[in-house]
Short mmCIF file of C-alpha atoms in Angstrom, two decimals:
data_model
loop_
_atom_site.label_atom_id
_atom_site.label_comp_id
_atom_site.label_asym_id
_atom_site.label_seq_id
_atom_site.Cartn_x
_atom_site.Cartn_y
_atom_site.Cartn_z
CA UNK E 145 -10.26 -75.43 5.46
CA UNK E 146 -12.94 -75.02 2.94
CA UNK E 147 -12.58 -71.21 3.09
CA UNK E 148 -8.87 -71.56 2.62
CA UNK E 149 -9.42 -73.59 -0.64
CA UNK E 150 -11.84 -70.92 -1.80
CA UNK E 151 -9.40 -68.21 -1.04
CA UNK E 152 -6.59 -70.00 -3.00
CA UNK E 153 -8.93 -70.58 -5.92
CA UNK E 154 -9.92 -66.93 -6.24
CA UNK E 155 -6.27 -65.75 -5.96
CA UNK E 156 -5.37 -68.13 -8.64
CA UNK E 157 -8.13 -66.70 -10.86
CA UNK E 158 -7.10 -62.98 -10.27
CA UNK E 159 -3.41 -63.81 -11.01
CA UNK E 160 -4.44 -65.37 -14.35
CA UNK E 161 -6.74 -62.45 -15.24
CA UNK E 162 -3.78 -59.91 -14.70
CA UNK E 163 -0.99 -61.89 -16.43
CA UNK E 164 0.69 -60.07 -19.23
CA UNK E 165 -0.56 -61.06 -22.70
CA UNK E 166 0.21 -59.81 -26.28
CA UNK E 167 -2.72 -58.27 -28.03
CA UNK E 168 -3.06 -58.08 -31.66
CA UNK E 169 -3.43 -54.43 -31.66
CA UNK E 170 -0.22 -54.21 -29.70
CA UNK E 171 1.96 -55.76 -32.53
CA UNK E 172 4.03 -53.57 -34.84
CA UNK E 173 2.35 -52.53 -37.94
CA UNK E 174 3.64 -53.92 -41.25
CA UNK E 175 4.09 -51.00 -43.57
CA UNK E 176 5.82 -52.90 -46.43
CA UNK E 177 2.46 -53.58 -48.15
CA UNK E 178 1.63 -49.87 -47.98
CA UNK E 179 4.97 -48.93 -49.50
CA UNK E 180 4.71 -51.37 -52.19
CA UNK E 181 1.33 -49.99 -53.07
CA UNK E 182 2.29 -46.45 -53.28
CA UNK E 183 2.28 -45.08 -56.84
CA UNK E 184 5.65 -44.17 -58.25
CA UNK E 185 6.62 -40.39 -58.56
CA UNK E 186 4.59 -38.55 -61.07
CA UNK E 187 1.75 -40.88 -61.45
CA UNK E 188 -0.48 -38.85 -59.56
CA UNK E 189 0.09 -35.63 -61.21
CA UNK E 190 -2.56 -33.63 -63.02
CA UNK E 191 -0.55 -31.05 -65.10
CA UNK E 192 2.92 -29.84 -65.80
CA UNK E 193 4.22 -26.37 -66.81
CA UNK E 194 7.57 -26.20 -68.24
CA UNK E 195 9.91 -23.43 -69.68
CA UNK E 196 11.81 -24.33 -72.90
CA UNK E 197 14.85 -23.11 -74.66
CA UNK E 198 16.11 -24.32 -78.09
CA UNK E 199 14.39 -24.73 -81.36
CA UNK E 200 11.20 -23.91 -79.58
CA UNK E 201 11.53 -21.37 -76.83
CA UNK E 202 8.52 -20.62 -74.63
CA UNK E 203 6.10 -22.33 -72.35
CA UNK E 204 4.58 -25.82 -72.53
CA UNK E 205 1.35 -26.87 -70.53
CA UNK E 206 0.88 -30.66 -70.27
CA UNK E 207 -2.23 -32.18 -68.93
CA UNK E 208 -2.37 -35.92 -67.99
CA UNK E 209 -5.26 -37.83 -69.18
CA UNK E 210 -4.39 -41.50 -68.39
CA UNK E 211 -2.01 -42.98 -65.88
CA UNK E 212 -0.87 -46.46 -64.74
CA UNK E 213 2.13 -47.57 -62.55
CA UNK E 214 4.53 -47.50 -65.53
CA UNK E 215 3.05 -45.00 -68.01
CA UNK E 216 1.35 -41.65 -68.30
CA UNK E 217 -0.44 -40.18 -71.46
CA UNK E 218 -0.85 -36.38 -71.86
CA UNK E 219 -2.05 -33.85 -74.14
CA UNK E 220 0.02 -30.54 -74.41
CA UNK E 221 -0.05 -27.01 -75.75
CA UNK E 222 2.76 -24.66 -76.48
CA UNK E 223 3.26 -20.99 -77.05
CA UNK E 224 6.49 -19.08 -77.61
CA UNK E 225 8.86 -18.65 -80.61
CA UNK E 226 10.93 -20.89 -82.83
CA UNK E 227 13.88 -20.81 -85.13
CA UNK E 228 11.99 -21.41 -88.40
CA UNK E 229 13.66 -19.37 -90.95
CA UNK E 230 17.07 -17.71 -90.90
CA UNK E 231 19.02 -15.34 -88.69
CA UNK E 232 18.16 -16.77 -85.22
CA UNK E 233 14.79 -15.05 -85.39
CA UNK E 234 11.97 -16.32 -83.11
CA UNK E 235 8.70 -15.82 -84.94
CA UNK E 236 5.53 -16.36 -82.86
CA UNK E 237 4.88 -20.19 -82.69
CA UNK E 238 1.85 -22.04 -81.39
CA UNK E 239 1.97 -25.84 -80.83
CA UNK E 240 -0.14 -28.84 -79.59
CA UNK E 241 0.80 -32.46 -79.27
CA UNK E 242 0.42 -35.88 -77.60
CA UNK E 243 3.05 -37.38 -75.40
CA UNK E 244 3.52 -40.49 -73.23
CA UNK E 245 5.85 -41.00 -70.17
CA UNK E 246 7.57 -44.25 -69.48
CA UNK E 247 9.18 -44.86 -66.16
CA UNK E 248 12.85 -45.96 -66.73
CA UNK E 249 14.07 -45.76 -63.13
CA UNK E 250 11.97 -44.96 -60.08
CA UNK E 251 12.55 -44.53 -56.37
CA UNK E 252 10.51 -43.13 -53.54
CA UNK E 253 10.77 -39.48 -54.61
CA UNK E 254 12.51 -39.44 -58.02
CA UNK E 255 12.27 -40.92 -61.27
CA UNK E 256 13.88 -41.02 -64.76
CA UNK E 257 11.37 -40.84 -67.58
CA UNK E 258 11.49 -41.36 -71.23
CA UNK E 259 8.80 -39.42 -73.02
CA UNK E 260 8.11 -39.94 -76.90
CA UNK E 261 5.67 -37.54 -78.41
CA UNK E 262 4.45 -35.72 -81.57
CA UNK E 263 4.03 -31.98 -81.75
CA UNK E 264 2.27 -29.85 -84.40
CA UNK E 265 3.78 -26.28 -84.78
CA UNK E 266 2.06 -23.36 -86.50
CA UNK E 267 4.03 -20.13 -87.37
CA UNK E 268 1.68 -17.28 -88.61
CA UNK E 269 4.79 -15.37 -89.53
CA UNK E 270 5.63 -11.66 -89.41
CA UNK E 271 3.45 -9.16 -91.21
CA UNK E 272 4.83 -6.39 -93.38
CA UNK E 273 3.87 -3.85 -90.86
CA UNK E 274 5.51 -5.77 -87.96
CA UNK E 275 8.53 -6.05 -90.09
CA UNK E 276 8.68 -2.36 -90.80
CA UNK E 277 8.21 -1.53 -87.08
CA UNK E 278 11.11 -3.88 -86.32
CA UNK E 279 13.34 -2.78 -89.23
CA UNK E 280 13.51 -6.33 -90.50
CA UNK E 281 14.35 -7.21 -94.19
CA UNK E 282 11.90 -10.09 -94.67
CA UNK E 283 13.46 -11.24 -97.97
CA UNK E 284 16.87 -11.33 -96.54
CA UNK E 285 16.07 -13.27 -93.40
CA UNK E 286 13.48 -15.66 -94.95
CA UNK E 287 10.93 -15.17 -92.23
CA UNK E 288 8.35 -17.94 -92.44
CA UNK E 289 4.61 -16.95 -93.26
CA UNK E 290 1.82 -19.37 -92.25
CA UNK E 291 4.05 -22.44 -91.81
CA UNK E 292 2.74 -25.72 -90.43
CA UNK E 293 5.22 -28.45 -89.17
CA UNK E 294 5.16 -31.82 -87.59
CA UNK E 295 7.76 -32.79 -85.10
CA UNK E 296 8.17 -36.29 -83.83
CA UNK E 297 10.47 -35.86 -80.67
CA UNK E 298 11.46 -37.53 -77.40
CA UNK E 299 11.90 -35.98 -73.80
CA UNK E 300 14.31 -37.30 -71.44
CA UNK E 301 13.78 -35.92 -67.95
CA UNK E 302 14.47 -36.22 -64.24
CA UNK E 303 11.52 -35.71 -61.87
CA UNK E 304 11.88 -35.01 -58.14
CA UNK E 305 8.63 -35.23 -56.23
CA UNK E 306 8.36 -33.33 -52.96
CA UNK E 307 4.61 -34.37 -52.47
CA UNK E 308 2.18 -36.46 -54.36
CA UNK E 309 1.05 -33.40 -56.27
CA UNK E 310 4.15 -31.18 -56.35
CA UNK E 311 7.48 -31.80 -58.00
CA UNK E 312 10.13 -30.42 -60.49
CA UNK E 313 11.33 -31.69 -63.66
CA UNK E 314 14.51 -30.98 -65.68
CA UNK E 315 14.93 -32.44 -69.09
CA UNK E 316 16.38 -32.62 -72.68
CA UNK E 317 14.40 -32.72 -75.89
CA UNK E 318 15.48 -34.05 -79.30
CA UNK E 319 13.78 -34.74 -82.60
CA UNK E 320 13.05 -33.36 -85.96
CA UNK E 321 10.59 -30.71 -87.28
CA UNK E 322 9.24 -31.43 -90.80
CA UNK E 323 7.54 -28.56 -92.64
CA UNK E 324 4.18 -29.89 -94.16
CA UNK E 325 3.26 -26.62 -95.91
CA UNK E 326 4.28 -22.90 -95.88
CA UNK E 327 6.37 -20.32 -97.46
CA UNK E 328 8.71 -17.46 -96.31
CA UNK E 329 8.34 -13.90 -97.22
CA UNK E 330 10.78 -14.26 -100.02
CA UNK E 331 8.36 -16.63 -101.69
CA UNK E 332 10.38 -19.80 -101.09
CA UNK E 333 8.22 -22.92 -100.63
CA UNK E 334 9.34 -24.43 -97.26
CA UNK E 335 7.37 -27.69 -97.53
CA UNK E 336 9.71 -30.73 -96.84
CA UNK E 337 12.22 -28.68 -94.87
CA UNK E 338 13.89 -30.28 -91.78
CA UNK E 339 14.73 -28.59 -88.60
CA UNK E 340 16.43 -30.12 -85.48
CA UNK E 341 13.76 -29.86 -82.71
CA UNK E 342 16.14 -29.96 -79.84
CA UNK E 343 16.39 -27.92 -76.44
CA UNK E 344 16.26 -28.16 -72.80
CA UNK E 345 13.43 -27.40 -70.18
CA UNK E 346 12.72 -26.82 -66.60
CA UNK E 347 9.33 -27.21 -65.04
CA UNK E 348 6.94 -28.00 -62.15
CA UNK E 349 4.04 -30.40 -61.95
CA UNK E 350 1.14 -30.67 -59.58
#
């Protein structure tokens, strides 16, 4: 009888040891917190390179120096041409500026951003020898010479992000270019002249 009781006790202990239990590491993972903590599209970017067409036509390189979940700050450099002067000419134009990016709408892989900024443009102009080679009448076209202008403007663009450090942007730009100092080759003072700093652009960011 004593052996039968001992056997029953051992059987009971073994059955309890093998009973199905739910372990903490078997529970499904909660990914809601991880998704909520993921930064919005564009907030992990280092630089953006874009091609522009409009008042300024050329390339812009933008480097991000500060980022939060709702705003980016960047410095930018520009090289190309512009429509300072008359006749649809594109004299060589250099530029630099500051820009912020404000998230308006943000989803997992895409965002709409409003990007106010300030650019400075410098146009060294066309020399007399360059004009002769290109058969340009400088006095007729009023090509600028050594012009500096300030341009407060706003970018409005759509960003699609394929990976944290790779995406594409398509945007519109609008603003005003105000000549601070400079003349054209006809001798006309261009200080205080206004131009419409508008255009479109397409680029990539990493």
